Amino acid sequence: MDLLDQARAVRENAHAPYSNFKVGAALRSASGAVFTGCNVENVAYPEGTCAEAGAIAAMCAAGEYEIAEIAVIADSPTPVPPCGGCRQKIAEFADAAVPVTLATTGGEAQVTSVSALLPGAFDASHMS
Ligand code: THU
């Protein structure tokens, strides 16, 4: 199963009773392992978490910290872009050129990159 298909599959497990907007994310780490995540909403709305955050947490829990590729999918009219916070979370673990696939459940997909999604990112160099 390719990365996008894994994102599509995990999306089904999303807990999104408030937005009714299920999102799935799958990332391949530097080792080649795949980690997946879905959005998990909460009745206290700000406590909800995004699909990308779930996939990143699973990667770190496995002791891996480098994203080689990531895909996100939702039932949206155009390929779903990661929210601003998720762009920063992805950038924490991915080089600028890492490909990010944005997709719709209808079969549209678009490949972009971490740097295209988050130009001028704040990083550790700004604290030195
Ligand atoms: N959502 C994600 O999971 N990832 C994104 O990058 C965009 C938004 C979720 C959060 C919330 O559960 C729902 O989509 C509607 O905003």
GROMACS .gro file of C-alpha atoms and ligand atoms in nm, residues 15-16 19 21 23 38-41 49-52 72 80-83 86, ligand 1:
model
   35
   15HIS     CA    1  -1.284   1.098   1.562
   16ALA     CA    2  -1.445   1.405   1.409
   19SER     CA    3  -1.650   1.912   1.231
   21PHE     CA    4  -1.427   1.648   0.858
   23VAL     CA    5  -0.840   1.376   0.793
   38CYS     CA    6  -0.599   1.082   1.208
   39ASN     CA    7  -0.764   1.385   1.362
   40VAL     CA    8  -0.903   1.331   1.711
   41GLU     CA    9  -1.152   1.598   1.814
   49THR     CA   10  -0.551   1.717   1.748
   50CYS     CA   11  -0.475   1.709   1.376
   51ALA     CA   12  -0.399   1.400   1.170
   52GLU     CA   13  -0.043   1.515   1.102
   72VAL     CA   14  -0.249   1.412   0.392
   80VAL     CA   15  -0.627   1.945   0.161
   81PRO     CA   16  -0.340   2.162   0.287
   82PRO     CA   17  -0.197   2.114   0.636
   83CYS     CA   18  -0.301   2.388   0.880
   86CYS     CA   19   0.091   2.136   1.130
  129THU     N1   20  -0.737   1.903   1.049
  129THU     C1   21  -0.634   1.815   1.041
  129THU     O1   22  -0.641   1.704   1.097
  129THU     N2   23  -0.525   1.852   0.972
  129THU     C2   24  -0.511   1.972   0.907
  129THU     O2   25  -0.402   2.006   0.864
  129THU     C3   26  -0.629   2.056   0.887
  129THU     C4   27  -0.735   2.035   0.990
  129THU     C5   28  -0.856   1.865   1.127
  129THU     C6   29  -0.869   1.938   1.257
  129THU     C7   30  -1.017   1.928   1.283
  129THU     O3   31  -1.042   1.805   1.349
  129THU     C8   32  -1.080   1.922   1.144
  129THU     O4   33  -0.973   1.893   1.054
  129THU     C9   34  -1.147   2.052   1.102
  129THU     O5   35  -1.063   2.160   1.116
   0.00000   0.00000   0.00000
